[in-house]
Coordinates of C-alpha atoms (C1' of nucleotides) in Angstrom, one line a residue:
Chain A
X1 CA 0.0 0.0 0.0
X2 CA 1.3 3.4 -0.9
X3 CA 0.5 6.4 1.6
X4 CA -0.4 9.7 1.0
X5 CA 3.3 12.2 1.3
X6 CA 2.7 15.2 2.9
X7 CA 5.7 16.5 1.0
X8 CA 3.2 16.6 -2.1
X9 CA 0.9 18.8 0.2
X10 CA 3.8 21.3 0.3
X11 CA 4.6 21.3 -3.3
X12 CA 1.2 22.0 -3.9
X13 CA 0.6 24.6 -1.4
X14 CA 3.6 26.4 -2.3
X15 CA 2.7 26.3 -6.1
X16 CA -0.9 28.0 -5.7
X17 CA 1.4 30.7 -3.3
X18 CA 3.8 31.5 -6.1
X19 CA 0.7 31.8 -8.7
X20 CA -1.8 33.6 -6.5
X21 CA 1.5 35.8 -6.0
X22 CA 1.9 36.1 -9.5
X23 CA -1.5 35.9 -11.3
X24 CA -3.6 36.9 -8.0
X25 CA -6.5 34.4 -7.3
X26 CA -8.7 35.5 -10.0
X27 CA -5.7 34.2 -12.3
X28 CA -5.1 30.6 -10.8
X29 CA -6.3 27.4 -12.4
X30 CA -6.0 23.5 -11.1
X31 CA -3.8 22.8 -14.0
X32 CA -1.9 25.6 -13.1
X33 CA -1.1 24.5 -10.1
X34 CA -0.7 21.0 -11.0
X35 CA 1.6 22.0 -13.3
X36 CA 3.8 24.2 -11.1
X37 CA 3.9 21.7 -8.4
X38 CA 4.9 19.4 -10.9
X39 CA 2.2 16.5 -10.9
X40 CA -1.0 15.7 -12.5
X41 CA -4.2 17.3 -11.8
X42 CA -5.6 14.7 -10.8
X43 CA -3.0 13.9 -7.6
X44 CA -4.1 17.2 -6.8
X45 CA -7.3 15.7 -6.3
X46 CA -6.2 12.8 -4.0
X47 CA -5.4 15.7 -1.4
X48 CA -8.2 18.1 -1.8
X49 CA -11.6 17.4 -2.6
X50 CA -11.6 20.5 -5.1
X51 CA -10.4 23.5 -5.5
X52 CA -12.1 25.2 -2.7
X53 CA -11.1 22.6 -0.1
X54 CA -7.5 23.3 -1.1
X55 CA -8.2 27.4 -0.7
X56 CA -9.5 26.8 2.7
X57 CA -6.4 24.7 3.6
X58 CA -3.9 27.0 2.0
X59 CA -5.7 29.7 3.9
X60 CA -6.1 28.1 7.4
X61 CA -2.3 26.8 7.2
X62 CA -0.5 30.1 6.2
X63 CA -2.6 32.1 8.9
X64 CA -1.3 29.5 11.7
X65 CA 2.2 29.8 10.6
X66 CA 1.8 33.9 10.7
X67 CA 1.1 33.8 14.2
X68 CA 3.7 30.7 14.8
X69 CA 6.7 32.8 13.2
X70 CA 5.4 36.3 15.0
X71 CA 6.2 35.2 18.5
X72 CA 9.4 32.6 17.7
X73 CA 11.8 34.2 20.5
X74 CA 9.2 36.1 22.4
X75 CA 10.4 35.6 26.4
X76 CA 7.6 37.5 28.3
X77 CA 10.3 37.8 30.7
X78 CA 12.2 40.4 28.4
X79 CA 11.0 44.2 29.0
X80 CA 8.4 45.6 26.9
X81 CA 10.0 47.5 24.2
X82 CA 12.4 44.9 23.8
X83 CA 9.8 42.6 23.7
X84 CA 7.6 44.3 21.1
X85 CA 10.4 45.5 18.9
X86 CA 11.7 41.9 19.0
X87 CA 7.8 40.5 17.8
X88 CA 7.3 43.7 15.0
X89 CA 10.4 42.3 13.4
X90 CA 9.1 39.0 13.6
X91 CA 5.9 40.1 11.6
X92 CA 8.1 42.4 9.0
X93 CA 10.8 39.6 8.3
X94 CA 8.0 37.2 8.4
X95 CA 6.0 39.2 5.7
X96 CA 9.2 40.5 3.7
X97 CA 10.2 36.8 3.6
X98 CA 6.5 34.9 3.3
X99 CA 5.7 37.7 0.7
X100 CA 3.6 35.0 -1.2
X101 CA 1.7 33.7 1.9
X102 CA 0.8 37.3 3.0
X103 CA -1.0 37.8 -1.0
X104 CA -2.3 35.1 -0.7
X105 CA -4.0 35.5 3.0
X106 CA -5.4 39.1 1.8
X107 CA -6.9 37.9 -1.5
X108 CA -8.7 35.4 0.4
X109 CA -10.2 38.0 2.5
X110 CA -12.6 38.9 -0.4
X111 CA -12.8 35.8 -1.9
X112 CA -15.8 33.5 -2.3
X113 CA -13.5 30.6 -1.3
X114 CA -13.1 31.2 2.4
X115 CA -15.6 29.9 4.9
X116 CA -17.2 31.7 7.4
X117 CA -15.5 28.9 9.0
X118 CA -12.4 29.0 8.3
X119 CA -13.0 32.9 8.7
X120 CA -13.5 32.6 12.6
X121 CA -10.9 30.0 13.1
X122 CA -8.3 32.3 11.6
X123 CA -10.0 35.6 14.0
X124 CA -9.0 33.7 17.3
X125 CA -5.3 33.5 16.3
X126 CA -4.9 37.2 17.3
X127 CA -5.2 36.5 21.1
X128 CA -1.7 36.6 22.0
X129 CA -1.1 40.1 20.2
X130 CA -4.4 41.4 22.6
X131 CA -2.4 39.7 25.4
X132 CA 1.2 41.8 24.4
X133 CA -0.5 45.4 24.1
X134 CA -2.3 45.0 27.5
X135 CA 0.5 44.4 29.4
X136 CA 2.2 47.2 27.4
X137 CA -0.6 49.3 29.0
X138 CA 0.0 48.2 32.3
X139 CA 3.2 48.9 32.4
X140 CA 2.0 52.3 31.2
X141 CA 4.8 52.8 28.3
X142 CA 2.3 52.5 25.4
X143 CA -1.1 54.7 24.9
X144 CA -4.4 53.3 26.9
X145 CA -6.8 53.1 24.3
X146 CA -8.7 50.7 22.2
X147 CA -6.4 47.6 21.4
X148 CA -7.8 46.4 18.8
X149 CA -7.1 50.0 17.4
X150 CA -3.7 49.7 18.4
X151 CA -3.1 46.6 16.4
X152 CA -4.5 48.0 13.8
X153 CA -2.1 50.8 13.6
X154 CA 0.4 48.3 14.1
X155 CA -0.2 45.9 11.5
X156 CA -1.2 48.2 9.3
X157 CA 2.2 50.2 9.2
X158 CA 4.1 46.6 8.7
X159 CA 1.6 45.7 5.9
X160 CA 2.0 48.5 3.7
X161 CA 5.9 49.0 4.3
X162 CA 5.8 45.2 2.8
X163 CA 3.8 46.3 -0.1
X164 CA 5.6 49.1 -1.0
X165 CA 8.7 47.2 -0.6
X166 CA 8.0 44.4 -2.9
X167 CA 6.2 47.0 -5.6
X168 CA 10.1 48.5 -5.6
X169 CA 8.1 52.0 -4.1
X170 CA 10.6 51.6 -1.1
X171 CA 14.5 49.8 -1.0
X172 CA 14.8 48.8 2.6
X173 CA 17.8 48.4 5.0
X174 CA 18.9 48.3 8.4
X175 CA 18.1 51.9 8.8
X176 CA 14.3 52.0 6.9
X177 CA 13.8 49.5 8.9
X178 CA 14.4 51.1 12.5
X179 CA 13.3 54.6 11.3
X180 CA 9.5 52.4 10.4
X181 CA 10.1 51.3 13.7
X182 CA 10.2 54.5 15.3
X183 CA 7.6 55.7 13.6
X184 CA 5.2 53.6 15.1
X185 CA 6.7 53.4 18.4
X186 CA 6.7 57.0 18.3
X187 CA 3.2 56.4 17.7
X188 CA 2.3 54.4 20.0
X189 CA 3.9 55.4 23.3
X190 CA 2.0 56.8 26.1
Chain B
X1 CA -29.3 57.2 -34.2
X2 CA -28.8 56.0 -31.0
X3 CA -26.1 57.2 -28.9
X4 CA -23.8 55.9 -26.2
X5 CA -24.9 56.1 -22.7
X6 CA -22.9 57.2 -19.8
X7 CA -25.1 55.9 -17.4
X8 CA -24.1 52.5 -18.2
X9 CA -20.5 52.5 -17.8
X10 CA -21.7 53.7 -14.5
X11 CA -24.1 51.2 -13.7
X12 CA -21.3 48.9 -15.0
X13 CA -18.5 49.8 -13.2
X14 CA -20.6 50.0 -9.9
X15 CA -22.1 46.2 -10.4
X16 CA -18.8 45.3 -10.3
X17 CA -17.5 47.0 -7.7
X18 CA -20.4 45.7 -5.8
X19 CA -19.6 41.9 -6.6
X20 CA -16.0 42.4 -6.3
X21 CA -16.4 43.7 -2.4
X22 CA -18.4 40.8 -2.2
X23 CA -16.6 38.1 -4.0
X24 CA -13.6 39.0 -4.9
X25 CA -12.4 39.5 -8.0
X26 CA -11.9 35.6 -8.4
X27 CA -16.0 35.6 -8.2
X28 CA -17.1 37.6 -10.9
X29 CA -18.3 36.6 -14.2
X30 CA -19.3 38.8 -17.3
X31 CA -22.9 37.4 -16.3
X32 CA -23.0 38.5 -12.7
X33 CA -22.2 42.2 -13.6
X34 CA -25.1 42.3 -16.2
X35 CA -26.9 41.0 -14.2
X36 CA -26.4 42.9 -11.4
X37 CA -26.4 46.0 -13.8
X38 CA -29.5 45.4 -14.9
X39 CA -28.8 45.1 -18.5
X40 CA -27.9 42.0 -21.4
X41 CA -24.7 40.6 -21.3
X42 CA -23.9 41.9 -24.9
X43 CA -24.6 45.4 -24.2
X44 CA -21.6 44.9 -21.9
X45 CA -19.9 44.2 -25.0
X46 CA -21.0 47.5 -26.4
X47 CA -19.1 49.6 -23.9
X48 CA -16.1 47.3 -23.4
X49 CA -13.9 44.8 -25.5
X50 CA -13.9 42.6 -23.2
X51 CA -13.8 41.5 -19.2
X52 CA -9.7 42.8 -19.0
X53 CA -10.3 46.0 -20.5
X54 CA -13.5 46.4 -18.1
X55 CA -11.7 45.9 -15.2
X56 CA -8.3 48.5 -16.4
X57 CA -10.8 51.2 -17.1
X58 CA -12.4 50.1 -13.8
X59 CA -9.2 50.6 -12.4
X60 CA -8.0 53.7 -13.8
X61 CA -11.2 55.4 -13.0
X62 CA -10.8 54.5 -9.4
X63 CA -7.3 55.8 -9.0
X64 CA -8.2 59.0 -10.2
X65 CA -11.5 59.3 -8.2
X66 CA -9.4 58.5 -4.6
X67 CA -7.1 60.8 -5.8
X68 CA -9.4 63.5 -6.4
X69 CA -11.4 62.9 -2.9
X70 CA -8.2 63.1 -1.2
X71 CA -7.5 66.8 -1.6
X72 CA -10.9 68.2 -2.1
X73 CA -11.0 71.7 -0.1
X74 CA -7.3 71.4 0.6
X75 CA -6.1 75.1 0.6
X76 CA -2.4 75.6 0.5
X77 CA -2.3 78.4 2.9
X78 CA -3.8 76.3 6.0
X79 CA -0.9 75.7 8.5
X80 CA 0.0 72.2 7.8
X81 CA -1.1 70.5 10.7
X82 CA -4.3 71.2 10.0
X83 CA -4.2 70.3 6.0
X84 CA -2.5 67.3 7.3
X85 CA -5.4 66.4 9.2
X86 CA -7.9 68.0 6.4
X87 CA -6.7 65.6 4.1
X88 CA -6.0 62.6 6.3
X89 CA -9.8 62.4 7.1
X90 CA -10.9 63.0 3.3
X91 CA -8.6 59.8 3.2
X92 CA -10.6 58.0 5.5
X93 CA -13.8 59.0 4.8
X94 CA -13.2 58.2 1.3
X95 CA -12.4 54.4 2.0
X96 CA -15.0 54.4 4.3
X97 CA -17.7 55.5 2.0
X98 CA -16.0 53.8 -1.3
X99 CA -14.9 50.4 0.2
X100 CA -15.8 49.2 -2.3
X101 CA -13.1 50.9 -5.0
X102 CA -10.8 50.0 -2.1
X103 CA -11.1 46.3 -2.3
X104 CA -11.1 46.7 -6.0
X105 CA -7.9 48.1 -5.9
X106 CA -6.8 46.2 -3.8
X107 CA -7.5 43.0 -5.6
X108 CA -6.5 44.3 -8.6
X109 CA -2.7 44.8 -7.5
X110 CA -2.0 41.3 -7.7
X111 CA -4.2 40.5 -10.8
X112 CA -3.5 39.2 -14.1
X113 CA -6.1 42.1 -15.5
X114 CA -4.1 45.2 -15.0
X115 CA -1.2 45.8 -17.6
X116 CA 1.8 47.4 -16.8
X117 CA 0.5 50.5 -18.4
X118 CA -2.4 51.2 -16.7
X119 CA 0.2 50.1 -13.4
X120 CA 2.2 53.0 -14.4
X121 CA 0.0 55.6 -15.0
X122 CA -1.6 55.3 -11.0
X123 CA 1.7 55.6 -9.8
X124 CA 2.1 59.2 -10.7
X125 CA -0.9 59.9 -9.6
X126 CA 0.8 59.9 -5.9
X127 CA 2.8 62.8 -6.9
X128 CA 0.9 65.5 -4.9
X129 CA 0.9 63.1 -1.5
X130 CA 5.0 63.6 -1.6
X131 CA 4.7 67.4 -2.2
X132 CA 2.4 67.8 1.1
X133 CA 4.9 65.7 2.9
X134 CA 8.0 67.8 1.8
X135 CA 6.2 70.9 2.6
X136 CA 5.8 69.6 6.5
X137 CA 9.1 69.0 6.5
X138 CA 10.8 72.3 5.3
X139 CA 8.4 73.7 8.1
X140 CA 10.6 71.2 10.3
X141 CA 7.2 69.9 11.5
X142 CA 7.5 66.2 10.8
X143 CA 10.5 63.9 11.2
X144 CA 12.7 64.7 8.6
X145 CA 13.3 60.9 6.9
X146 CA 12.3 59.4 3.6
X147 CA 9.3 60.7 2.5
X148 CA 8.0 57.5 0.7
X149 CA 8.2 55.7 3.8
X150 CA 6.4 58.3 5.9
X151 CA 3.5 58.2 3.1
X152 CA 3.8 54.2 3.2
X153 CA 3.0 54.6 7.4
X154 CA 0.3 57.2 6.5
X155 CA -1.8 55.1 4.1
X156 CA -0.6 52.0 6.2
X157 CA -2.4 53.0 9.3
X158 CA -5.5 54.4 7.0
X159 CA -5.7 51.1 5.0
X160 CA -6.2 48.8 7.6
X161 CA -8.1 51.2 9.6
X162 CA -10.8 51.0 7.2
X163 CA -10.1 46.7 6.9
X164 CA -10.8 46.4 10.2
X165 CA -13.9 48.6 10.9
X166 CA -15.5 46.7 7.8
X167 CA -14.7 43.5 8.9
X168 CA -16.6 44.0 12.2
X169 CA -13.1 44.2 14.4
X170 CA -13.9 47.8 15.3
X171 CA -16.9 50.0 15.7
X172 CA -15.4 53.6 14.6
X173 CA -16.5 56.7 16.2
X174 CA -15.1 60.2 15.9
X175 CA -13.7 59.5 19.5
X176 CA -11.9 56.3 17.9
X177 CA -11.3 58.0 14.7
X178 CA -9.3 61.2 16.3
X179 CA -7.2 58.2 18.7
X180 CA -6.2 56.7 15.4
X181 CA -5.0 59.9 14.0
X182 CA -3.2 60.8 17.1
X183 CA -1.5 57.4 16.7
X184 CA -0.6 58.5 13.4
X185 CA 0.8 62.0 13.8
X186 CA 2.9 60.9 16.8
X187 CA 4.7 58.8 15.0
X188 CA 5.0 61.2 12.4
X189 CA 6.1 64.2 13.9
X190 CA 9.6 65.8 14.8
Chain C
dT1 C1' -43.0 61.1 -39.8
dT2 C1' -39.8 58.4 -41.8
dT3 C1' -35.3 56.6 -41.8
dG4 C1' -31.0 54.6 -40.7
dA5 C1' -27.2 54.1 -37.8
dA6 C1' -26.0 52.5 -33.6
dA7 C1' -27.4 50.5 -29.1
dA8 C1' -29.5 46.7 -26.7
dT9 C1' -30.7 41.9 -26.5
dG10 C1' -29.9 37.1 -25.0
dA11 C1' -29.7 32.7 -27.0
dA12 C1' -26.1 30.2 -29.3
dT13 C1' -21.2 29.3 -29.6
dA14 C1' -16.5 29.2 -28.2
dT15 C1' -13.4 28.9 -24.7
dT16 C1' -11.6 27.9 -20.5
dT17 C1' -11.5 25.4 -16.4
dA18 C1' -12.9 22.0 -12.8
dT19 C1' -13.6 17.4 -12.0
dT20 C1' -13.9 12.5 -12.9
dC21 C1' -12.3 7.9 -13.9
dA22 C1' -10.3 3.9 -16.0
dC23 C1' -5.9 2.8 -15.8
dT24 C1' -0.9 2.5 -14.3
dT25 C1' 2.5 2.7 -10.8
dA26 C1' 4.5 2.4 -6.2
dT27 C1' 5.1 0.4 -1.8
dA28 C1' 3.7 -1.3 2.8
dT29 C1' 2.5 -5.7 4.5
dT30 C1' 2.3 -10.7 4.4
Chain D
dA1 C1' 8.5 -12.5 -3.9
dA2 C1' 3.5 -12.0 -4.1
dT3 C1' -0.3 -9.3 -3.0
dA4 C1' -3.3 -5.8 -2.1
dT5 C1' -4.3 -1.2 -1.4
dA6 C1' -3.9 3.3 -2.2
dA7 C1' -1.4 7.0 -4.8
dG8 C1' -0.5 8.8 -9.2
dT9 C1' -1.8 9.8 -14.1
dG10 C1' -3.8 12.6 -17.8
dA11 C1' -7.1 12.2 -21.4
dA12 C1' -12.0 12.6 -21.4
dT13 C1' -16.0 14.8 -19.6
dA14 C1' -18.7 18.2 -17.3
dA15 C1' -19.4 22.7 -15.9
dA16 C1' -18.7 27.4 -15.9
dT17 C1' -17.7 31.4 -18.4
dA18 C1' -16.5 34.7 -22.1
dT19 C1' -17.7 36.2 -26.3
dT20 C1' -20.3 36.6 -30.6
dC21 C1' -24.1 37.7 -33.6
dA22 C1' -28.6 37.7 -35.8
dT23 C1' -32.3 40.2 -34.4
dT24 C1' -35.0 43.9 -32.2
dT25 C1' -35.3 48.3 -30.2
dT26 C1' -34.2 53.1 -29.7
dC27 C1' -33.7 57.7 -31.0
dA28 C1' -31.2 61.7 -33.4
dA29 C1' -31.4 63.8 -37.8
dA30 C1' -33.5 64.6 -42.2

DNA sequence: TTTGAAAATGAATATTTATTCACTTATATT
DNA sequence: AATATAAGTGAATAAATATTCATTTTCAAA
């Protein structure tokens, strides 16, 4: 008996990544993919039932691994600033690097292809970030309002820098980098 | 004779934008925007070649109407705190109130649909964005650092403002709304 | 009012794309 | 080594979608 290789999962997955990077989901076919990840399209079919199953998937597994990579490192014992500068380099490396998965995870957000499922799954993997700006309010070094407003600031300054970056609107180094830093530090500060 | 009418590019271009905000652009068929129009699918035919040159025109249109939005009553001779803030909130309140282009252009970014030409063309269109920066700069008012990535925090913070308060993760106020700017011309400032 | 040129229509057609399935191949188990 | 079971294949089929076109309707101009 021959068993299923997740390794064939991977090449699939990261096949519709480079495509949806490339062609954005509207442009992405099962051949395509099939193609790319260099099988049949009917394998692909052995591991999803179709082609929304394999969205879903795609979806659900790059959102877990966003929230994995953010907090790689994170020692709550480390003082805040340290702390949070450590984690918002986490999220920009992780999005300069994961470029694909991040497309990808924000097409989906308007797509017909997501669940309302796989929707609220993907909602509850913010908790830890809630849990990192409240303490950050305790300790009375960042602004007391809203969090969710304050992660919204935040990821939204790391999301475009990443955009512009990869459009060529912006050539980052060492130095882009801590001045984007400050800039939303700056920001956020009590 | 019978002559061209522009009512239905409009009623056109907004079925579209209406079922791309819904469905993404991977969701929309030739058929849903008649449809949704009101109208055949052959008169669509009439007004444009074909589905890619609906959506560049689509495209274009919108870059030009944010654009637009963005400065209306914007008077040089305001100090430029308050211009800033002037045309901050005609930011906002244009993404509220036009989501829907905002997905749309969104979407479109990463889409096989829009050429490199009509790509080119909305970049320029950022020109008078850089001019306001530089001009709070000389008046040594905000930090004094690339200007492309002070606009890329601007828009950051503005984009997924708007995400978020669609999506149901925040209920925006003008309390909320002036916390948000705050966030954003702390950072920015010298 | 008549006319004709162009818009509007939507069923028919062409094209693209998802999915299936009869078959082949690989490999765990005996 | 033989067997069985599931993976892998890709051409064939089904389904979805874009586009065309013969026909009808509209309306500006004569």
């Amino acid at each position: 008996m021959k068993l299923k290789d997740d390794k064939k999962v991977i090449q699939i997955f990261q096949a519709a990544l480079k495509l949806v990077a490339k062609k954005g989901l509207s442009g992405i076919t099962m051949g395509d993919i099939s193609r790319e990840a260099g099988i049949a399209t009917g394998t692909v079919y052995v591991y999803f039932k179709g082609k929304d199953e394999l969205i879903n998937a795609l979806f659900a597994a790059c959102r877990e691994n966003s929230v994995k990579v953010s907090f790689k490192g994170y020692q709550p014992q480390m003082p805040f600033k340290l702390a949070f500068k450590h984690i918002w380099l986490n999220i920009l490396r992780y999005k300069l690097q994961n470029f694909e998965e991040c497309v990808f995870l924000e097409q989906c957000y308007h797509s017909p292809f997501i669940t309302t499922e796989t929707r609220e799954k993907a909602l509850q993997l913010s908790a830890p970030f809630y849990e990192l700006m409240m303490r950050g309010q305790q300790e009375q070094l960042i602004k007391s309002t809203d969090v969710g407003l304050l992660l919204t600031f935040i990821i939204g300054t790391i999301n475009e820098l990443v955009k512009q970056t990869h459009y060529g609107g912006i050539t980052l180094n060492r130095s882009k980098i801590n001045t984007s830093f400050d800039l939303c530090w700056d920001g956020l500060k009590a």
